[in-house]
PDB file of C-alpha atoms and ligand atoms in Angstrom:
ATOM      1  CA  MET A 107      14.772  43.923   6.953  1.00  0.00           C
ATOM      2  CA  ARG A 108      12.481  42.114   9.016  1.00  0.00           C
ATOM      3  CA  ILE A 109       8.276  43.216   8.743  1.00  0.00           C
ATOM      4  CA  PRO A 110       7.315  43.076  12.397  1.00  0.00           C
ATOM      5  CA  ILE A 111       4.493  41.792  12.786  1.00  0.00           C
ATOM      6  CA  ILE A 112       2.106  42.262  15.412  1.00  0.00           C
ATOM      7  CA  ALA A 113      -1.090  39.298  15.502  1.00  0.00           C
ATOM      8  CA  GLY A 114      -3.514  38.551  18.066  1.00  0.00           C
ATOM      9  CA  ASN A 115      -4.557  35.549  19.994  1.00  0.00           C
ATOM     10  CA  TRP A 116      -8.248  36.299  20.217  1.00  0.00           C
ATOM     11  CA  LYS A 117      -8.440  32.177  22.312  1.00  0.00           C
ATOM     12  CA  MET A 118     -12.080  31.195  23.599  1.00  0.00           C
ATOM     13  CA  ASN A 119     -13.624  34.405  22.926  1.00  0.00           C
ATOM     14  CA  LYS A 120     -15.951  35.884  20.534  1.00  0.00           C
ATOM     15  CA  THR A 121     -18.855  35.408  18.963  1.00  0.00           C
ATOM     16  CA  ILE A 122     -19.625  36.659  14.525  1.00  0.00           C
ATOM     17  CA  GLU A 123     -21.232  39.489  15.545  1.00  0.00           C
ATOM     18  CA  GLU A 124     -18.869  39.792  18.491  1.00  0.00           C
ATOM     19  CA  ALA A 125     -16.370  38.946  16.239  1.00  0.00           C
ATOM     20  CA  ILE A 126     -16.688  41.275  13.058  1.00  0.00           C
ATOM     21  CA  GLN A 127     -16.975  45.047  15.287  1.00  0.00           C
ATOM     22  CA  LEU A 128     -13.616  43.772  16.209  1.00  0.00           C
ATOM     23  CA  VAL A 129     -12.183  44.455  13.022  1.00  0.00           C
ATOM     24  CA  LYS A 130     -14.455  46.444  12.216  1.00  0.00           C
ATOM     25  CA  GLU A 131     -12.028  49.500  13.918  1.00  0.00           C
ATOM     26  CA  ILE A 132      -8.655  47.587  13.820  1.00  0.00           C
ATOM     27  CA  LYS A 133      -8.869  47.411  10.498  1.00  0.00           C
ATOM     28  CA  SER A 134      -9.252  50.732   9.827  1.00  0.00           C
ATOM     29  CA  ASN A 135      -6.708  51.817  12.286  1.00  0.00           C
ATOM     30  CA  LEU A 136      -3.786  49.627  10.460  1.00  0.00           C
ATOM     31  CA  LYS A 137      -0.290  50.908  10.189  1.00  0.00           C
ATOM     32  CA  ASP A 138       1.843  50.641   7.305  1.00  0.00           C
ATOM     33  CA  GLY A 139       5.005  48.918   7.905  1.00  0.00           C
ATOM     34  CA  VAL A 140       3.717  46.522  10.551  1.00  0.00           C
ATOM     35  CA  GLU A 141       1.989  43.225   9.354  1.00  0.00           C
ATOM     36  CA  THR A 142      -1.288  42.798  11.488  1.00  0.00           C
ATOM     37  CA  VAL A 143      -3.451  39.074  12.276  1.00  0.00           C
ATOM     38  CA  VAL A 144      -5.944  38.486  14.233  1.00  0.00           C
ATOM     39  CA  CYS A 145      -6.298  34.347  15.109  1.00  0.00           C
ATOM     40  CA  VAL A 146      -9.915  34.392  15.685  1.00  0.00           C
ATOM     41  CA  PRO A 147     -11.889  31.089  16.326  1.00  0.00           C
ATOM     42  CA  PHE A 148     -13.419  28.624  13.562  1.00  0.00           C
ATOM     43  CA  THR A 149     -16.381  29.849  13.822  1.00  0.00           C
ATOM     44  CA  ALA A 150     -15.602  34.016  12.991  1.00  0.00           C
ATOM     45  CA  LEU A 151     -12.959  32.742  10.055  1.00  0.00           C
ATOM     46  CA  SER A 152     -15.486  32.982   7.237  1.00  0.00           C
ATOM     47  CA  GLU A 153     -17.303  36.232   8.464  1.00  0.00           C
ATOM     48  CA  VAL A 154     -13.991  37.969   9.453  1.00  0.00           C
ATOM     49  CA  LYS A 155     -12.862  37.448   5.943  1.00  0.00           C
ATOM     50  CA  LYS A 156     -15.511  38.649   4.666  1.00  0.00           C
ATOM     51  CA  GLU A 157     -15.055  41.805   6.619  1.00  0.00           C
ATOM     52  CA  ILE A 158     -11.287  42.358   5.721  1.00  0.00           C
ATOM     53  CA  SER A 159     -11.310  41.934   2.371  1.00  0.00           C
ATOM     54  CA  GLY A 160      -9.726  44.618   0.719  1.00  0.00           C
ATOM     55  CA  THR A 161      -7.457  45.450   3.094  1.00  0.00           C
ATOM     56  CA  LYS A 162      -3.956  44.515   4.961  1.00  0.00           C
ATOM     57  CA  LEU A 163      -5.389  43.035   8.030  1.00  0.00           C
ATOM     58  CA  LYS A 164      -3.843  39.231   7.819  1.00  0.00           C
ATOM     59  CA  LEU A 165      -6.313  36.076   8.835  1.00  0.00           C
ATOM     60  CA  GLY A 166      -5.494  33.362  11.106  1.00  0.00           C
ATOM     61  CA  ALA A 167      -6.937  30.529  12.426  1.00  0.00           C
ATOM     62  CA  GLN A 168      -5.664  29.166  15.788  1.00  0.00           C
ATOM     63  CA  ASN A 169      -4.978  25.481  15.743  1.00  0.00           C
ATOM     64  CA  MET A 170      -5.077  22.984  12.916  1.00  0.00           C
ATOM     65  CA  HIS A 171      -5.434  18.982  12.491  1.00  0.00           C
ATOM     66  CA  TRP A 172      -2.225  18.198   9.773  1.00  0.00           C
ATOM     67  CA  GLU A 173      -4.626  15.219   8.266  1.00  0.00           C
ATOM     68  CA  GLU A 174      -5.926  16.670   4.547  1.00  0.00           C
ATOM     69  CA  SER A 175      -9.428  14.461   5.891  1.00  0.00           C
ATOM     70  CA  GLY A 176     -10.687  11.713   7.688  1.00  0.00           C
ATOM     71  CA  ALA A 177     -11.415  10.777  11.255  1.00  0.00           C
ATOM     72  CA  PHE A 178     -10.875  13.456  13.235  1.00  0.00           C
ATOM     73  CA  THR A 179     -13.734  14.312  15.503  1.00  0.00           C
ATOM     74  CA  GLY A 180     -14.340  17.787  16.535  1.00  0.00           C
ATOM     75  CA  GLU A 181     -10.896  18.415  14.159  1.00  0.00           C
ATOM     76  CA  ILE A 182     -10.236  21.619  11.258  1.00  0.00           C
ATOM     77  CA  SER A 183      -7.597  20.147   8.459  1.00  0.00           C
ATOM     78  CA  PRO A 184      -5.195  22.843   6.850  1.00  0.00           C
ATOM     79  CA  LEU A 185      -7.903  22.298   3.642  1.00  0.00           C
ATOM     80  CA  MET A 186     -10.724  23.752   5.365  1.00  0.00           C
ATOM     81  CA  LEU A 187      -8.466  26.705   6.876  1.00  0.00           C
ATOM     82  CA  LYS A 188      -6.583  27.634   3.064  1.00  0.00           C
ATOM     83  CA  GLU A 189     -10.563  27.615   1.358  1.00  0.00           C
ATOM     84  CA  ILE A 190     -11.510  30.591   3.662  1.00  0.00           C
ATOM     85  CA  GLY A 191      -8.397  32.308   2.722  1.00  0.00           C
ATOM     86  CA  VAL A 192      -6.141  31.958   5.990  1.00  0.00           C
ATOM     87  CA  ASP A 193      -2.847  33.209   6.055  1.00  0.00           C
ATOM     88  CA  PHE A 194      -1.569  32.292   8.869  1.00  0.00           C
ATOM     89  CA  CYS A 195      -2.048  29.554  11.676  1.00  0.00           C
ATOM     90  CA  ILE A 196      -1.396  29.278  15.515  1.00  0.00           C
ATOM     91  CA  ILE A 197       0.431  26.030  16.330  1.00  0.00           C
ATOM     92  CA  GLY A 198       1.573  24.641  19.934  1.00  0.00           C
ATOM     93  CA  HIS A 199       0.695  27.733  21.548  1.00  0.00           C
ATOM     94  CA  SER A 200       1.170  26.369  25.512  1.00  0.00           C
ATOM     95  CA  GLU A 201      -2.696  26.407  26.089  1.00  0.00           C
ATOM     96  CA  ARG A 202      -2.824  23.170  23.390  1.00  0.00           C
ATOM     97  CA  ARG A 203       0.369  21.570  25.312  1.00  0.00           C
ATOM     98  CA  GLN A 204      -1.019  22.442  28.172  1.00  0.00           C
ATOM     99  CA  TYR A 205      -4.340  21.482  28.175  1.00  0.00           C
ATOM    100  CA  PHE A 206      -5.091  19.029  25.077  1.00  0.00           C
ATOM    101  CA  GLY A 207      -1.552  17.293  25.458  1.00  0.00           C
ATOM    102  CA  GLU A 208      -0.205  18.776  21.998  1.00  0.00           C
ATOM    103  CA  THR A 209       3.411  17.459  21.591  1.00  0.00           C
ATOM    104  CA  ASP A 210       6.175  18.492  20.024  1.00  0.00           C
ATOM    105  CA  GLU A 211       5.674  15.810  17.028  1.00  0.00           C
ATOM    106  CA  MET A 212       2.580  16.778  16.607  1.00  0.00           C
ATOM    107  CA  VAL A 213       3.293  20.420  16.509  1.00  0.00           C
ATOM    108  CA  ASN A 214       6.315  19.643  13.751  1.00  0.00           C
ATOM    109  CA  ARG A 215       3.835  17.197  11.205  1.00  0.00           C
ATOM    110  CA  LYS A 216       1.110  20.423  12.145  1.00  0.00           C
ATOM    111  CA  ILE A 217       4.200  22.899  11.067  1.00  0.00           C
ATOM    112  CA  LYS A 218       4.878  20.792   7.785  1.00  0.00           C
ATOM    113  CA  SER A 219       1.394  20.418   6.680  1.00  0.00           C
ATOM    114  CA  ALA A 220       0.862  23.969   7.505  1.00  0.00           C
ATOM    115  CA  LEU A 221       3.664  24.723   5.167  1.00  0.00           C
ATOM    116  CA  LYS A 222       2.598  22.463   2.424  1.00  0.00           C
ATOM    117  CA  HIS A 223      -0.811  24.648   2.637  1.00  0.00           C
ATOM    118  CA  GLY A 224       0.883  27.279   1.527  1.00  0.00           C
ATOM    119  CA  ILE A 225      -0.666  28.486   5.634  1.00  0.00           C
ATOM    120  CA  SER A 226       1.901  30.380   7.534  1.00  0.00           C
ATOM    121  CA  PRO A 227       2.407  28.885  11.230  1.00  0.00           C
ATOM    122  CA  ILE A 228       3.172  31.339  14.393  1.00  0.00           C
ATOM    123  CA  VAL A 229       4.949  28.468  16.084  1.00  0.00           C
ATOM    124  CA  CYS A 230       5.242  28.770  19.892  1.00  0.00           C
ATOM    125  CA  VAL A 231       7.892  28.170  22.342  1.00  0.00           C
ATOM    126  CA  GLY A 232       8.765  28.387  25.380  1.00  0.00           C
ATOM    127  CA  GLU A 233       9.593  27.633  29.343  1.00  0.00           C
ATOM    128  CA  THR A 234       6.803  27.081  33.149  1.00  0.00           C
ATOM    129  CA  LEU A 235       7.673  28.874  35.949  1.00  0.00           C
ATOM    130  CA  GLU A 236       9.193  25.873  37.107  1.00  0.00           C
ATOM    131  CA  GLN A 237      11.754  24.918  34.396  1.00  0.00           C
ATOM    132  CA  ARG A 238      12.917  28.533  34.613  1.00  0.00           C
ATOM    133  CA  GLU A 239      13.681  28.477  38.259  1.00  0.00           C
ATOM    134  CA  ALA A 240      15.886  25.851  37.242  1.00  0.00           C
ATOM    135  CA  ASN A 241      17.662  27.513  35.405  1.00  0.00           C
ATOM    136  CA  ILE A 242      16.499  24.798  32.003  1.00  0.00           C
ATOM    137  CA  GLU A 243      14.658  27.732  29.937  1.00  0.00           C
ATOM    138  CA  LYS A 244      17.361  27.871  27.562  1.00  0.00           C
ATOM    139  CA  LYS A 245      17.654  23.097  27.122  1.00  0.00           C
ATOM    140  CA  VAL A 246      13.272  23.914  26.949  1.00  0.00           C
ATOM    141  CA  VAL A 247      13.280  25.965  24.156  1.00  0.00           C
ATOM    142  CA  GLU A 248      15.618  24.566  22.398  1.00  0.00           C
ATOM    143  CA  THR A 249      14.703  21.248  22.369  1.00  0.00           C
ATOM    144  CA  GLN A 250      10.619  22.260  21.289  1.00  0.00           C
ATOM    145  CA  ILE A 251      12.422  23.984  18.445  1.00  0.00           C
ATOM    146  CA  LEU A 252      14.627  21.580  17.416  1.00  0.00           C
ATOM    147  CA  LYS A 253      11.624  19.281  17.280  1.00  0.00           C
ATOM    148  CA  ALA A 254       9.305  21.746  15.791  1.00  0.00           C
ATOM    149  CA  PHE A 255      11.931  22.731  12.681  1.00  0.00           C
ATOM    150  CA  ASP A 256      12.584  18.469  12.216  1.00  0.00           C
ATOM    151  CA  GLY A 257      12.728  17.707   8.292  1.00  0.00           C
ATOM    152  CA  ILE A 258      11.790  22.027   7.555  1.00  0.00           C
ATOM    153  CA  VAL A 259      14.680  22.294   4.582  1.00  0.00           C
ATOM    154  CA  ALA A 260      16.137  25.770   4.805  1.00  0.00           C
ATOM    155  CA  GLU A 261      13.988  27.322   1.960  1.00  0.00           C
ATOM    156  CA  GLU A 262      10.783  27.266   4.000  1.00  0.00           C
ATOM    157  CA  VAL A 263      11.774  28.788   7.100  1.00  0.00           C
ATOM    158  CA  GLU A 264      11.161  31.980   6.275  1.00  0.00           C
ATOM    159  CA  LYS A 265       7.417  31.615   5.713  1.00  0.00           C
ATOM    160  CA  ILE A 266       7.787  30.645   9.158  1.00  0.00           C
ATOM    161  CA  VAL A 267       7.365  33.063  12.513  1.00  0.00           C
ATOM    162  CA  ILE A 268       8.362  31.373  16.192  1.00  0.00           C
ATOM    163  CA  ALA A 269       6.549  33.144  18.992  1.00  0.00           C
ATOM    164  CA  TYR A 270       7.921  32.489  22.615  1.00  0.00           C
ATOM    165  CA  GLU A 271       6.223  32.752  25.376  1.00  0.00           C
ATOM    166  CA  PRO A 272       7.053  31.958  28.296  1.00  0.00           C
ATOM    167  CA  ILE A 273       4.695  30.033  29.926  1.00  0.00           C
ATOM    168  CA  TRP A 274       4.529  32.156  33.162  1.00  0.00           C
ATOM    169  CA  ALA A 275       4.191  35.889  31.818  1.00  0.00           C
ATOM    170  CA  ILE A 276       0.510  34.427  29.075  1.00  0.00           C
ATOM    171  CA  GLY A 277      -2.285  35.833  30.965  1.00  0.00           C
ATOM    172  CA  THR A 278      -0.164  36.645  34.048  1.00  0.00           C
ATOM    173  CA  GLY A 279       0.095  40.477  33.582  1.00  0.00           C
ATOM    174  CA  LYS A 280       3.384  39.406  34.351  1.00  0.00           C
ATOM    175  CA  THR A 281       5.840  40.232  31.867  1.00  0.00           C
ATOM    176  CA  ALA A 282       9.420  38.958  31.231  1.00  0.00           C
ATOM    177  CA  THR A 283      11.564  42.281  31.072  1.00  0.00           C
ATOM    178  CA  LYS A 284      13.149  43.008  27.400  1.00  0.00           C
ATOM    179  CA  GLU A 285      16.057  41.839  28.450  1.00  0.00           C
ATOM    180  CA  GLU A 286      14.734  38.259  29.479  1.00  0.00           C
ATOM    181  CA  ALA A 287      12.582  38.264  26.165  1.00  0.00           C
ATOM    182  CA  ASN A 288      15.112  39.537  23.784  1.00  0.00           C
ATOM    183  CA  GLU A 289      18.484  36.928  25.380  1.00  0.00           C
ATOM    184  CA  ILE A 290      15.933  33.946  24.117  1.00  0.00           C
ATOM    185  CA  ILE A 291      15.240  35.477  21.363  1.00  0.00           C
ATOM    186  CA  ALA A 292      18.587  36.055  19.805  1.00  0.00           C
ATOM    187  CA  PHE A 293      19.199  33.094  21.494  1.00  0.00           C
ATOM    188  CA  ILE A 294      16.563  31.254  19.293  1.00  0.00           C
ATOM    189  CA  ARG A 295      17.847  32.912  16.281  1.00  0.00           C
ATOM    190  CA  LYS A 296      21.021  31.271  17.358  1.00  0.00           C
ATOM    191  CA  ILE A 297      20.027  27.895  16.991  1.00  0.00           C
ATOM    192  CA  ILE A 298      18.496  28.389  13.952  1.00  0.00           C
ATOM    193  CA  MET A 299      21.463  30.272  12.686  1.00  0.00           C
ATOM    194  CA  ASN A 300      23.430  26.793  13.606  1.00  0.00           C
ATOM    195  CA  LYS A 301      20.423  24.322  11.757  1.00  0.00           C
ATOM    196  CA  TYR A 302      20.236  26.127   8.781  1.00  0.00           C
ATOM    197  CA  GLN A 303      22.651  29.736   7.926  1.00  0.00           C
ATOM    198  CA  GLN A 304      22.945  32.902   9.099  1.00  0.00           C
ATOM    199  CA  GLU A 305      21.182  33.882   5.834  1.00  0.00           C
ATOM    200  CA  ILE A 306      17.741  32.164   7.042  1.00  0.00           C
ATOM    201  CA  SER A 307      18.392  32.696  10.915  1.00  0.00           C
ATOM    202  CA  ASP A 308      18.260  36.612   9.807  1.00  0.00           C
ATOM    203  CA  LYS A 309      15.315  36.344   7.649  1.00  0.00           C
ATOM    204  CA  VAL A 310      12.890  34.588  10.484  1.00  0.00           C
ATOM    205  CA  ARG A 311      10.560  36.566  12.776  1.00  0.00           C
ATOM    206  CA  ILE A 312      10.588  35.709  16.154  1.00  0.00           C
ATOM    207  CA  GLN A 313       7.380  37.543  18.684  1.00  0.00           C
ATOM    208  CA  TYR A 314       7.253  38.357  22.078  1.00  0.00           C
ATOM    209  CA  GLY A 315       4.026  36.963  23.761  1.00  0.00           C
ATOM    210  CA  GLY A 316       3.175  37.321  27.252  1.00  0.00           C
ATOM    211  CA  SER A 317       1.206  40.211  29.405  1.00  0.00           C
ATOM    212  CA  VAL A 318       2.388  42.251  26.064  1.00  0.00           C
ATOM    213  CA  LYS A 319       0.550  45.887  26.513  1.00  0.00           C
ATOM    214  CA  PRO A 320       0.328  48.584  25.253  1.00  0.00           C
ATOM    215  CA  ASP A 321       2.380  49.989  27.858  1.00  0.00           C
ATOM    216  CA  ASN A 322       5.392  47.989  27.148  1.00  0.00           C
ATOM    217  CA  ILE A 323       5.278  47.353  23.366  1.00  0.00           C
ATOM    218  CA  THR A 324       7.892  50.002  22.387  1.00  0.00           C
ATOM    219  CA  ASP A 325       9.526  48.557  24.757  1.00  0.00           C
ATOM    220  CA  ILE A 326      10.054  45.434  23.155  1.00  0.00           C
ATOM    221  CA  MET A 327       9.979  46.141  19.586  1.00  0.00           C
ATOM    222  CA  ASN A 328      12.544  48.686  20.482  1.00  0.00           C
ATOM    223  CA  GLN A 329      15.023  44.870  21.521  1.00  0.00           C
ATOM    224  CA  SER A 330      17.118  44.010  18.489  1.00  0.00           C
ATOM    225  CA  ASP A 331      16.442  40.052  18.256  1.00  0.00           C
ATOM    226  CA  ILE A 332      12.040  41.199  19.377  1.00  0.00           C
ATOM    227  CA  ASP A 333      10.274  40.849  15.378  1.00  0.00           C
ATOM    228  CA  GLY A 334       7.043  41.655  16.798  1.00  0.00           C
ATOM    229  CA  ALA A 335       4.266  40.377  19.472  1.00  0.00           C
ATOM    230  CA  LEU A 336       1.260  37.306  19.835  1.00  0.00           C
ATOM    231  CA  VAL A 337      -1.000  39.500  22.596  1.00  0.00           C
ATOM    232  CA  GLY A 338      -4.067  37.774  24.101  1.00  0.00           C
ATOM    233  CA  GLY A 339      -5.996  39.668  26.556  1.00  0.00           C
ATOM    234  CA  ALA A 340      -4.858  43.069  25.605  1.00  0.00           C
ATOM    235  CA  SER A 341      -6.006  42.486  21.321  1.00  0.00           C
ATOM    236  CA  LEU A 342      -9.508  41.636  22.422  1.00  0.00           C
ATOM    237  CA  LYS A 343     -10.010  45.304  23.360  1.00  0.00           C
ATOM    238  CA  PRO A 344      -9.449  47.593  20.121  1.00  0.00           C
ATOM    239  CA  GLU A 345      -8.164  50.626  21.966  1.00  0.00           C
ATOM    240  CA  GLU A 346      -5.318  48.534  22.578  1.00  0.00           C
ATOM    241  CA  PHE A 347      -4.766  46.332  20.072  1.00  0.00           C
ATOM    242  CA  ILE A 348      -4.305  49.617  18.107  1.00  0.00           C
ATOM    243  CA  LYS A 349      -2.179  51.271  19.993  1.00  0.00           C
ATOM    244  CA  LEU A 350       0.077  48.248  20.167  1.00  0.00           C
ATOM    245  CA  VAL A 351       0.209  47.837  16.382  1.00  0.00           C
ATOM    246  CA  SER A 352       0.772  51.710  15.912  1.00  0.00           C
ATOM    247  CA  PHE A 353       3.682  51.060  19.232  1.00  0.00           C
TER     248      PHE A 353
HETATM  249  P1  PGA B 287      -1.557  37.765  27.175  1.00  0.00           P
HETATM  250  O1  PGA B 287      -1.470  36.164  25.735  1.00  0.00           O
HETATM  251  O2  PGA B 287      -0.744  38.113  25.897  1.00  0.00           O
HETATM  252  O3  PGA B 287      -3.234  37.204  28.103  1.00  0.00           O
HETATM  253  O4  PGA B 287      -0.288  36.860  28.274  1.00  0.00           O
HETATM  254  C1  PGA B 287      -0.899  36.085  25.245  1.00  0.00           C
HETATM  255  C2  PGA B 287      -0.640  34.450  24.502  1.00  0.00           C
HETATM  256  O5  PGA B 287      -1.005  33.783  25.291  1.00  0.00           O
HETATM  257  O6  PGA B 287      -0.329  34.080  22.989  1.00  0.00           O
END
């Protein structure tokens, strides 16, 4: 049984004060049986951690470097995240790939480092509009998955959450149809099955992301292979995020 997981990706939004306000509302509206995560900006991690202590709300970061320390100006290491008590870290979000030059190789290093430090990666994959129009979305996603999981041993796989986020659906209001999303997510599960074995692929949780809103969450969550959602815009408004968690 895969436990559903709904994660809010706040991106570059919310000051510390605003972050506290938002988690205060979320933490008192959690739902049993749904793992709920807030991936907040680095600056708010510590304060949010204090605010959610004693609740089931989990804390995530949005990025990390793979090294523990060193001359990497502006970067944050897994040790620093671990010290705060971060449970999850988004890795390879399309905005990081697109605007900050993250490659599949960097994503792979970050995943390995996160696992080594007891942080569960939420690994993002997904195709651009041009790639979908050229009918190569499966090829693109397969390459991203295989490179991301290169050298990851079977025992580690179930600690990883995969988020399928077609880039054309992120922040655009255009969501993939539930069938389109489920098809690619089932395909990702098959890639994991072929690389490892069915017992492992049955356990790995795969989210859909891209314009998830209260009015489409139920359809999305009712799909056979979709185990959750990675939510940007709608995770910034407490009333919307609370509705998503109670899909
Ligand atoms: P969105 O973002 O929900 O605003 O489309 C999703 C994401 O980028 O994770």
